Amino acid sequence: MPKHDLRRIGDLTLEDVRAVFDLAATLKAELKRRALRPLLAGRSVAMLFEKPSLRTRATFDLGAAQLGAHPISFTGAEVGLGRRESIPDVARNLERWVDLVVMRTFAQSNVDQLAAHCSKPVINALSDYEHPCQALADFFTLNEHFGSLDSLRVAYVGDGNNVTHSLLLLGALLGVEMRVATPDGYAPAAAVVEQARRTHPRGAAGVWTGHDPLECVRGCDAVYTDVWASMGQEHEAAERARAFAGYQVNSALLARAKPGAKVMHCLPAHRGEEISDDAMDSPHSIVFDQAENRLHVQKAVMAYLFERSR
Ligand code: CP
Ligand code: NVA
């Protein structure tokens, strides 16, 4: 059977996403009762992180352990990916020892290359282009809060980055109306927007992009944002802070969305920049539910890909 990777949202069908959400809900309910399901008993998971992380590291590590697997982590500096050893050779080593590989890196092509040379499933734990595990946890969280994703309208205000790409692609697959407002020059990749429009059951009508945050959030059930300078772009922070003035998610912007619209952020947040304290700490903020659900959803992703690849 061919192995299944999660390099990008495009690796998933709607059926895959539904199966992952169902398993995540089961695993979450069981964990609340302190019941663990050893779906990866005796297995092992390698985690390669070339960038900092709190949530992703914690949740893959804990998640693997809760499934009965042994997690083993490496930083980029330790492995010297592409410098000390080529990515294909790293893959050829890891596949001899472990059952799944989780990778956080810069170029999406690094994930693709690792996956191409590894006989075990590879999971993208964030690249410069996509953050699929984040988007899965986010729509799982929305489904919990609204009871259904049908007829939801989600706004994203800020930088058209890796998180935006995965949200657009998964939102389109799930038939959620997606609306994205970015400053000029910071729009999501045109190829992603086109792919989302091709995927969405309502076509182009299901995916709006533009530059006006007020127009973007009108009638939206949730308003999402992320940092203005992603990891690796820190040197652009000052220039980006100027470009993104007016794109903060705060109570004034939220007042233009649906009453009680959920506030979302993948975290870490730069309070006072892309999100105000009052938005982040509002009773409608679900940012820590999103963070919690990374655990349950990634456990389901690991178990699902492992099972589908045997
Ligand atoms: N949201 C997210 O991926 O957080 P970390 O960078 O801390 O893993
Ligand atoms: N866009 C952010 C997401 C962090 C989880 C980054 O890439 O740094």
mmCIF file of C-alpha atoms and ligand atoms in Angstrom:
data_model
loop_
_atom_site.group_PDB
_atom_site.id
_atom_site.type_symbol
_atom_site.label_atom_id
_atom_site.label_comp_id
_atom_site.label_asym_id
_atom_site.label_seq_id
_atom_site.Cartn_x
_atom_site.Cartn_y
_atom_site.Cartn_z
ATOM 1 C CA MET A 1 0.000 0.000 0.000
ATOM 2 C CA PRO A 2 1.446 3.460 -0.831
ATOM 3 C CA LYS A 3 2.283 5.518 2.225
ATOM 4 C CA HIS A 4 0.281 8.662 2.982
ATOM 5 C CA ASP A 5 2.050 11.900 3.900
ATOM 6 C CA LEU A 6 0.658 15.176 5.173
ATOM 7 C CA ARG A 7 2.990 17.564 3.369
ATOM 8 C CA ARG A 8 0.207 19.997 2.525
ATOM 9 C CA ILE A 9 -3.596 20.246 2.752
ATOM 10 C CA GLY A 10 -3.784 19.053 -0.867
ATOM 11 C CA ASP A 11 -2.710 15.585 0.351
ATOM 12 C CA LEU A 12 -6.101 15.196 2.063
ATOM 13 C CA THR A 13 -9.516 14.337 0.671
ATOM 14 C CA LEU A 14 -12.711 15.417 2.389
ATOM 15 C CA GLU A 15 -13.101 11.807 3.506
ATOM 16 C CA ASP A 16 -9.616 11.898 5.109
ATOM 17 C CA VAL A 17 -10.451 15.107 6.982
ATOM 18 C CA ARG A 18 -13.746 13.685 8.260
ATOM 19 C CA ALA A 19 -11.986 10.526 9.441
ATOM 20 C CA VAL A 20 -9.294 12.563 11.224
ATOM 21 C CA PHE A 21 -11.908 14.796 12.905
ATOM 22 C CA ASP A 22 -13.938 11.767 14.050
ATOM 23 C CA LEU A 23 -10.878 10.051 15.497
ATOM 24 C CA ALA A 24 -9.691 13.304 17.120
ATOM 25 C CA ALA A 25 -13.082 13.739 18.810
ATOM 26 C CA THR A 26 -12.950 10.167 20.118
ATOM 27 C CA LEU A 27 -9.373 10.509 21.369
ATOM 28 C CA LYS A 28 -10.217 13.831 23.010
ATOM 29 C CA ALA A 29 -13.234 12.393 24.849
ATOM 30 C CA GLU A 30 -11.210 9.375 25.957
ATOM 31 C CA LEU A 31 -8.343 11.513 27.219
ATOM 32 C CA LYS A 32 -10.785 13.567 29.317
ATOM 33 C CA ARG A 33 -11.602 10.266 31.056
ATOM 34 C CA ARG A 34 -7.838 9.557 31.308
ATOM 35 C CA ALA A 35 -8.263 6.648 28.917
ATOM 36 C CA LEU A 36 -5.428 6.241 26.413
ATOM 37 C CA ARG A 37 -5.775 4.306 23.166
ATOM 38 C CA PRO A 38 -2.405 2.763 22.195
ATOM 39 C CA LEU A 39 -2.828 3.054 18.432
ATOM 40 C CA LEU A 40 0.956 3.384 17.977
ATOM 41 C CA ALA A 41 2.091 0.974 20.697
ATOM 42 C CA GLY A 42 5.733 0.023 20.309
ATOM 43 C CA ARG A 43 6.197 2.479 17.429
ATOM 44 C CA SER A 44 8.376 5.567 17.220
ATOM 45 C CA VAL A 45 8.098 9.078 15.794
ATOM 46 C CA ALA A 46 11.055 11.259 14.745
ATOM 47 C CA MET A 47 10.554 15.010 15.033
ATOM 48 C CA LEU A 48 12.908 17.339 13.159
ATOM 49 C CA PHE A 49 12.525 21.014 14.080
ATOM 50 C CA GLU A 50 14.521 23.679 12.227
ATOM 51 C CA LYS A 51 12.526 26.518 13.820
ATOM 52 C CA PRO A 52 11.352 27.326 17.366
ATOM 53 C CA SER A 53 8.071 25.856 18.637
ATOM 54 C CA LEU A 54 6.003 25.511 21.787
ATOM 55 C CA ARG A 55 2.639 24.093 20.707
ATOM 56 C CA THR A 56 3.740 21.832 17.874
ATOM 57 C CA ARG A 57 6.670 20.321 19.773
ATOM 58 C CA ALA A 58 4.617 19.777 22.924
ATOM 59 C CA THR A 59 1.614 18.288 21.170
ATOM 60 C CA PHE A 60 3.480 15.922 18.835
ATOM 61 C CA ASP A 61 5.706 14.767 21.687
ATOM 62 C CA LEU A 62 2.850 14.250 24.161
ATOM 63 C CA GLY A 63 0.562 12.941 21.454
ATOM 64 C CA ALA A 64 3.024 10.277 20.312
ATOM 65 C CA ALA A 65 3.593 9.198 23.917
ATOM 66 C CA GLN A 66 -0.171 9.045 24.614
ATOM 67 C CA LEU A 67 -0.587 6.771 21.585
ATOM 68 C CA GLY A 68 2.093 4.455 22.975
ATOM 69 C CA ALA A 69 4.878 5.569 20.603
ATOM 70 C CA HIS A 70 8.351 6.762 21.492
ATOM 71 C CA PRO A 71 8.989 10.315 20.256
ATOM 72 C CA ILE A 72 12.528 11.416 19.467
ATOM 73 C CA SER A 73 13.308 15.077 18.694
ATOM 74 C CA PHE A 74 16.111 16.789 16.841
ATOM 75 C CA THR A 75 16.814 20.452 16.198
ATOM 76 C CA GLY A 76 17.971 21.561 12.776
ATOM 77 C CA ALA A 77 21.390 22.412 14.239
ATOM 78 C CA GLU A 78 21.826 18.873 15.572
ATOM 79 C CA VAL A 79 20.993 17.208 12.280
ATOM 80 C CA GLY A 80 22.595 19.810 10.021
ATOM 81 C CA LEU A 81 19.907 19.129 7.447
ATOM 82 C CA GLY A 82 21.310 19.633 3.951
ATOM 83 C CA ARG A 83 24.710 20.644 5.355
ATOM 84 C CA ARG A 84 25.974 17.824 7.586
ATOM 85 C CA GLU A 85 23.884 15.327 5.623
ATOM 86 C CA SER A 86 21.621 15.574 2.597
ATOM 87 C CA ILE A 87 17.857 15.448 3.128
ATOM 88 C CA PRO A 88 17.490 12.193 1.113
ATOM 89 C CA ASP A 89 20.160 10.525 3.270
ATOM 90 C CA VAL A 90 18.522 11.773 6.486
ATOM 91 C CA ALA A 91 15.272 10.215 5.212
ATOM 92 C CA ARG A 92 17.000 6.917 4.369
ATOM 93 C CA ASN A 93 18.337 6.741 7.938
ATOM 94 C CA LEU A 94 15.159 7.713 9.754
ATOM 95 C CA GLU A 95 12.973 5.229 7.869
ATOM 96 C CA ARG A 96 15.089 2.371 9.242
ATOM 97 C CA TRP A 97 14.268 3.292 12.845
ATOM 98 C CA VAL A 98 10.953 5.103 13.062
ATOM 99 C CA ASP A 99 7.363 4.750 11.844
ATOM 100 C CA LEU A 100 6.513 8.440 11.247
ATOM 101 C CA VAL A 101 8.551 11.593 10.649
ATOM 102 C CA VAL A 102 7.400 15.088 11.682
ATOM 103 C CA MET A 103 9.260 18.030 10.155
ATOM 104 C CA ARG A 104 9.260 21.805 10.766
ATOM 105 C CA THR A 105 11.419 23.612 8.264
ATOM 106 C CA PHE A 106 11.793 26.671 6.039
ATOM 107 C CA ALA A 107 11.311 25.639 2.401
ATOM 108 C CA GLN A 108 8.290 23.501 1.538
ATOM 109 C CA SER A 109 10.636 21.692 -0.872
ATOM 110 C CA ASN A 110 12.507 20.298 2.173
ATOM 111 C CA VAL A 111 9.319 18.550 3.347
ATOM 112 C CA ASP A 112 8.620 17.330 -0.183
ATOM 113 C CA GLN A 113 12.175 16.027 -0.565
ATOM 114 C CA LEU A 114 12.134 14.254 2.801
ATOM 115 C CA ALA A 115 8.784 12.667 1.955
ATOM 116 C CA ALA A 116 9.991 11.613 -1.493
ATOM 117 C CA HIS A 117 12.909 9.656 -0.021
ATOM 118 C CA CYS A 118 11.276 8.280 3.118
ATOM 119 C CA SER A 119 9.181 5.096 3.053
ATOM 120 C CA LYS A 120 7.376 6.209 6.239
ATOM 121 C CA PRO A 121 4.690 8.927 6.408
ATOM 122 C CA VAL A 122 6.031 12.487 6.706
ATOM 123 C CA ILE A 123 4.004 15.216 8.435
ATOM 124 C CA ASN A 124 4.598 18.917 7.752
ATOM 125 C CA ALA A 125 4.744 20.626 11.159
ATOM 126 C CA LEU A 126 5.065 24.049 9.435
ATOM 127 C CA SER A 127 6.991 25.217 6.407
ATOM 128 C CA ASP A 128 7.163 28.690 4.910
ATOM 129 C CA TYR A 129 4.285 27.685 2.596
ATOM 130 C CA GLU A 130 1.838 25.663 4.718
ATOM 131 C CA HIS A 131 0.898 24.724 8.283
ATOM 132 C CA PRO A 132 -1.611 21.918 7.662
ATOM 133 C CA CYS A 133 -1.794 20.588 11.250
ATOM 134 C CA GLN A 134 -2.719 24.076 12.433
ATOM 135 C CA ALA A 135 -5.562 24.404 9.945
ATOM 136 C CA LEU A 136 -6.900 20.954 10.836
ATOM 137 C CA ALA A 137 -6.973 21.863 14.537
ATOM 138 C CA ASP A 138 -8.595 25.219 13.705
ATOM 139 C CA PHE A 139 -11.509 23.809 11.713
ATOM 140 C CA PHE A 140 -11.941 21.015 14.260
ATOM 141 C CA THR A 141 -12.220 23.760 16.910
ATOM 142 C CA LEU A 142 -14.744 25.718 14.848
ATOM 143 C CA ASN A 143 -16.786 22.573 14.377
ATOM 144 C CA GLU A 144 -16.819 22.038 18.153
ATOM 145 C CA HIS A 145 -17.960 25.593 18.814
ATOM 146 C CA PHE A 146 -20.604 25.837 16.097
ATOM 147 C CA GLY A 147 -21.676 22.186 16.009
ATOM 148 C CA SER A 148 -21.213 22.203 12.224
ATOM 149 C CA LEU A 149 -19.096 23.936 9.595
ATOM 150 C CA ASP A 150 -22.033 24.343 7.232
ATOM 151 C CA SER A 151 -22.667 27.941 6.183
ATOM 152 C CA LEU A 152 -19.820 29.331 8.291
ATOM 153 C CA ARG A 153 -17.982 32.424 7.113
ATOM 154 C CA VAL A 154 -14.381 32.853 8.347
ATOM 155 C CA ALA A 155 -12.262 36.002 7.978
ATOM 156 C CA TYR A 156 -8.486 36.144 8.100
ATOM 157 C CA VAL A 157 -6.911 39.587 8.516
ATOM 158 C CA GLY A 158 -3.150 40.134 8.269
ATOM 159 C CA ASP A 159 -0.268 38.486 6.465
ATOM 160 C CA GLY A 160 -1.052 36.047 3.655
ATOM 161 C CA ASN A 161 1.344 33.443 5.010
ATOM 162 C CA ASN A 162 1.746 29.692 5.614
ATOM 163 C CA VAL A 163 -1.191 29.619 8.047
ATOM 164 C CA THR A 164 -3.391 31.568 5.608
ATOM 165 C CA HIS A 165 -2.568 29.114 2.826
ATOM 166 C CA SER A 166 -3.558 26.046 4.837
ATOM 167 C CA LEU A 167 -6.697 27.770 6.170
ATOM 168 C CA LEU A 168 -7.789 28.781 2.659
ATOM 169 C CA LEU A 169 -7.223 25.302 1.234
ATOM 170 C CA LEU A 170 -8.864 23.407 4.074
ATOM 171 C CA GLY A 171 -11.720 25.906 4.414
ATOM 172 C CA ALA A 172 -12.413 25.484 0.690
ATOM 173 C CA LEU A 173 -12.321 21.686 0.953
ATOM 174 C CA LEU A 174 -14.816 21.862 3.832
ATOM 175 C CA GLY A 175 -17.067 24.340 2.012
ATOM 176 C CA VAL A 176 -16.518 27.137 4.543
ATOM 177 C CA GLU A 177 -16.700 30.647 3.063
ATOM 178 C CA MET A 178 -13.213 32.112 3.381
ATOM 179 C CA ARG A 179 -12.416 35.853 3.339
ATOM 180 C CA VAL A 180 -8.844 37.178 3.506
ATOM 181 C CA ALA A 181 -7.709 40.819 3.834
ATOM 182 C CA THR A 182 -4.028 41.656 3.531
ATOM 183 C CA PRO A 183 -2.074 44.819 2.755
ATOM 184 C CA ASP A 184 -0.969 45.230 -0.848
ATOM 185 C CA GLY A 185 2.082 43.045 -1.424
ATOM 186 C CA TYR A 186 1.259 40.564 1.364
ATOM 187 C CA ALA A 187 -1.538 38.584 -0.277
ATOM 188 C CA PRO A 188 -1.567 34.780 -0.143
ATOM 189 C CA ALA A 189 0.066 33.066 -3.138
ATOM 190 C CA ALA A 190 -2.135 33.376 -6.235
ATOM 191 C CA ALA A 191 -1.754 29.624 -6.857
ATOM 192 C CA VAL A 192 -3.250 28.896 -3.419
ATOM 193 C CA VAL A 193 -6.199 31.247 -3.950
ATOM 194 C CA GLU A 194 -6.852 29.664 -7.358
ATOM 195 C CA GLN A 195 -6.631 26.155 -5.911
ATOM 196 C CA ALA A 196 -9.029 27.127 -3.109
ATOM 197 C CA ARG A 197 -11.491 28.569 -5.624
ATOM 198 C CA ARG A 198 -11.286 25.418 -7.748
ATOM 199 C CA THR A 199 -11.853 23.249 -4.659
ATOM 200 C CA HIS A 200 -14.656 25.216 -3.006
ATOM 201 C CA PRO A 201 -18.129 23.802 -3.690
ATOM 202 C CA ARG A 202 -19.266 27.369 -4.447
ATOM 203 C CA GLY A 203 -16.210 28.078 -6.601
ATOM 204 C CA ALA A 204 -14.880 31.646 -6.635
ATOM 205 C CA ALA A 205 -17.928 32.837 -4.645
ATOM 206 C CA GLY A 206 -16.632 30.849 -1.651
ATOM 207 C CA VAL A 207 -13.221 32.570 -1.475
ATOM 208 C CA TRP A 208 -12.867 36.364 -1.212
ATOM 209 C CA THR A 209 -9.538 38.191 -1.046
ATOM 210 C CA GLY A 210 -8.967 41.924 -0.785
ATOM 211 C CA HIS A 211 -7.334 44.699 1.177
ATOM 212 C CA ASP A 212 -10.113 46.129 3.365
ATOM 213 C CA PRO A 213 -10.309 44.511 6.829
ATOM 214 C CA LEU A 214 -13.759 46.021 7.496
ATOM 215 C CA GLU A 215 -15.205 44.595 4.298
ATOM 216 C CA CYS A 216 -13.450 41.297 5.016
ATOM 217 C CA VAL A 217 -14.984 40.637 8.439
ATOM 218 C CA ARG A 218 -18.551 41.740 7.597
ATOM 219 C CA GLY A 219 -20.972 38.952 8.495
ATOM 220 C CA CYS A 220 -18.173 36.622 9.619
ATOM 221 C CA ASP A 221 -18.572 33.990 12.337
ATOM 222 C CA ALA A 222 -14.869 34.005 13.198
ATOM 223 C CA VAL A 223 -11.974 36.427 12.726
ATOM 224 C CA TYR A 224 -8.473 34.946 12.544
ATOM 225 C CA THR A 225 -5.061 36.579 12.554
ATOM 226 C CA ASP A 226 -1.376 35.640 12.815
ATOM 227 C CA VAL A 227 1.904 37.471 13.362
ATOM 228 C CA TRP A 228 2.935 40.051 10.783
ATOM 229 C CA ALA A 229 6.515 38.722 10.578
ATOM 230 C CA SER A 230 6.775 34.934 10.559
ATOM 231 C CA MET A 231 9.754 32.915 11.700
ATOM 232 C CA GLY A 232 12.621 33.717 9.349
ATOM 233 C CA GLN A 233 11.226 37.200 8.545
ATOM 234 C CA GLU A 234 12.257 38.878 11.799
ATOM 235 C CA HIS A 235 14.557 41.291 9.899
ATOM 236 C CA GLU A 236 11.457 42.643 8.084
ATOM 237 C CA ALA A 237 9.550 43.313 11.319
ATOM 238 C CA ALA A 238 9.793 47.135 11.266
ATOM 239 C CA GLU A 239 8.862 47.424 7.581
ATOM 240 C CA ARG A 240 5.985 44.994 8.067
ATOM 241 C CA ALA A 241 4.716 46.837 11.169
ATOM 242 C CA ARG A 242 4.301 49.921 8.946
ATOM 243 C CA ALA A 243 2.615 47.975 6.137
ATOM 244 C CA PHE A 244 0.184 46.241 8.519
ATOM 245 C CA ALA A 245 -0.936 49.342 10.452
ATOM 246 C CA GLY A 246 -4.750 49.212 10.280
ATOM 247 C CA TYR A 247 -4.839 45.409 10.106
ATOM 248 C CA GLN A 248 -5.003 44.771 13.857
ATOM 249 C CA VAL A 249 -7.767 42.480 15.127
ATOM 250 C CA ASN A 250 -9.292 44.512 17.950
ATOM 251 C CA SER A 251 -12.705 45.301 19.383
ATOM 252 C CA ALA A 252 -13.378 47.989 16.756
ATOM 253 C CA LEU A 253 -12.814 45.497 13.925
ATOM 254 C CA LEU A 254 -14.724 42.732 15.724
ATOM 255 C CA ALA A 255 -17.704 45.092 16.059
ATOM 256 C CA ARG A 256 -18.016 44.840 12.241
ATOM 257 C CA ALA A 257 -18.193 41.025 12.294
ATOM 258 C CA LYS A 258 -21.223 39.003 13.464
ATOM 259 C CA PRO A 259 -22.095 39.690 17.110
ATOM 260 C CA GLY A 260 -20.130 37.216 19.252
ATOM 261 C CA ALA A 261 -17.771 36.303 16.391
ATOM 262 C CA LYS A 262 -15.010 33.970 17.558
ATOM 263 C CA VAL A 263 -11.472 35.352 17.779
ATOM 264 C CA MET A 264 -8.787 33.027 16.465
ATOM 265 C CA HIS A 265 -4.980 33.016 16.371
ATOM 266 C CA CYS A 266 -2.553 30.157 15.790
ATOM 267 C CA LEU A 267 -0.176 31.595 18.433
ATOM 268 C CA PRO A 268 2.366 32.764 19.411
ATOM 269 C CA ALA A 269 0.641 36.186 19.431
ATOM 270 C CA HIS A 270 2.360 39.538 19.440
ATOM 271 C CA ARG A 271 -0.138 41.357 21.608
ATOM 272 C CA GLY A 272 -0.522 44.996 20.651
ATOM 273 C CA GLU A 273 0.553 44.278 17.068
ATOM 274 C CA GLU A 274 -1.706 41.950 15.034
ATOM 275 C CA ILE A 275 -4.100 41.434 17.965
ATOM 276 C CA SER A 276 -5.135 43.665 20.865
ATOM 277 C CA ASP A 277 -5.324 42.400 24.441
ATOM 278 C CA ASP A 278 -9.076 42.969 24.515
ATOM 279 C CA ALA A 279 -9.595 40.781 21.434
ATOM 280 C CA MET A 280 -7.235 38.040 22.575
ATOM 281 C CA ASP A 281 -8.711 37.955 26.095
ATOM 282 C CA SER A 282 -12.345 38.434 25.083
ATOM 283 C CA PRO A 283 -14.950 35.828 26.050
ATOM 284 C CA HIS A 284 -15.238 35.072 22.329
ATOM 285 C CA SER A 285 -11.559 34.201 21.986
ATOM 286 C CA ILE A 286 -10.970 30.517 21.252
ATOM 287 C CA VAL A 287 -7.209 30.737 20.793
ATOM 288 C CA PHE A 288 -6.392 28.318 23.622
ATOM 289 C CA ASP A 289 -9.037 25.849 22.426
ATOM 290 C CA GLN A 290 -7.197 25.884 19.104
ATOM 291 C CA ALA A 291 -3.928 25.217 20.953
ATOM 292 C CA GLU A 292 -5.449 22.371 22.975
ATOM 293 C CA ASN A 293 -6.911 20.761 19.892
ATOM 294 C CA ARG A 294 -3.508 20.575 18.222
ATOM 295 C CA LEU A 295 -2.927 17.623 20.568
ATOM 296 C CA HIS A 296 -6.073 15.684 19.727
ATOM 297 C CA VAL A 297 -5.995 16.393 16.002
ATOM 298 C CA GLN A 298 -2.306 15.562 15.537
ATOM 299 C CA LYS A 299 -2.762 12.303 17.447
ATOM 300 C CA ALA A 300 -5.502 11.472 14.978
ATOM 301 C CA VAL A 301 -3.294 12.513 12.037
ATOM 302 C CA MET A 302 -0.431 10.300 13.217
ATOM 303 C CA ALA A 303 -2.673 7.289 13.819
ATOM 304 C CA TYR A 304 -4.566 7.792 10.554
ATOM 305 C CA LEU A 305 -1.490 8.154 8.338
ATOM 306 C CA PHE A 306 0.204 5.220 10.067
ATOM 307 C CA GLU A 307 -2.836 2.979 9.562
ATOM 308 C CA ARG A 308 -3.328 4.096 5.937
ATOM 309 C CA SER A 309 0.338 3.407 5.126
ATOM 310 C CA ARG A 310 0.644 -0.151 6.446
HETATM 311 N N1 CP B 1 0.905 27.498 16.360
HETATM 312 C C1 CP B 1 2.076 26.866 16.398
HETATM 313 O O1 CP B 1 2.455 26.100 15.510
HETATM 314 O O2 CP B 1 2.812 27.147 17.521
HETATM 315 P P1 CP B 1 4.350 26.783 17.727
HETATM 316 O O3 CP B 1 5.135 27.569 16.715
HETATM 317 O O4 CP B 1 4.686 27.216 19.131
HETATM 318 O O5 CP B 1 4.547 25.324 17.522
HETATM 319 N N1 NVA B 2 3.142 32.306 10.470
HETATM 320 C C1 NVA B 2 3.809 31.933 11.697
HETATM 321 C C2 NVA B 2 3.091 30.787 12.336
HETATM 322 C C3 NVA B 2 3.668 30.327 13.633
HETATM 323 C C4 NVA B 2 2.940 29.150 14.212
HETATM 324 C C5 NVA B 2 5.256 31.580 11.407
HETATM 325 O O1 NVA B 2 5.509 30.897 10.411
HETATM 326 O O2 NVA B 2 6.124 31.996 12.170
#
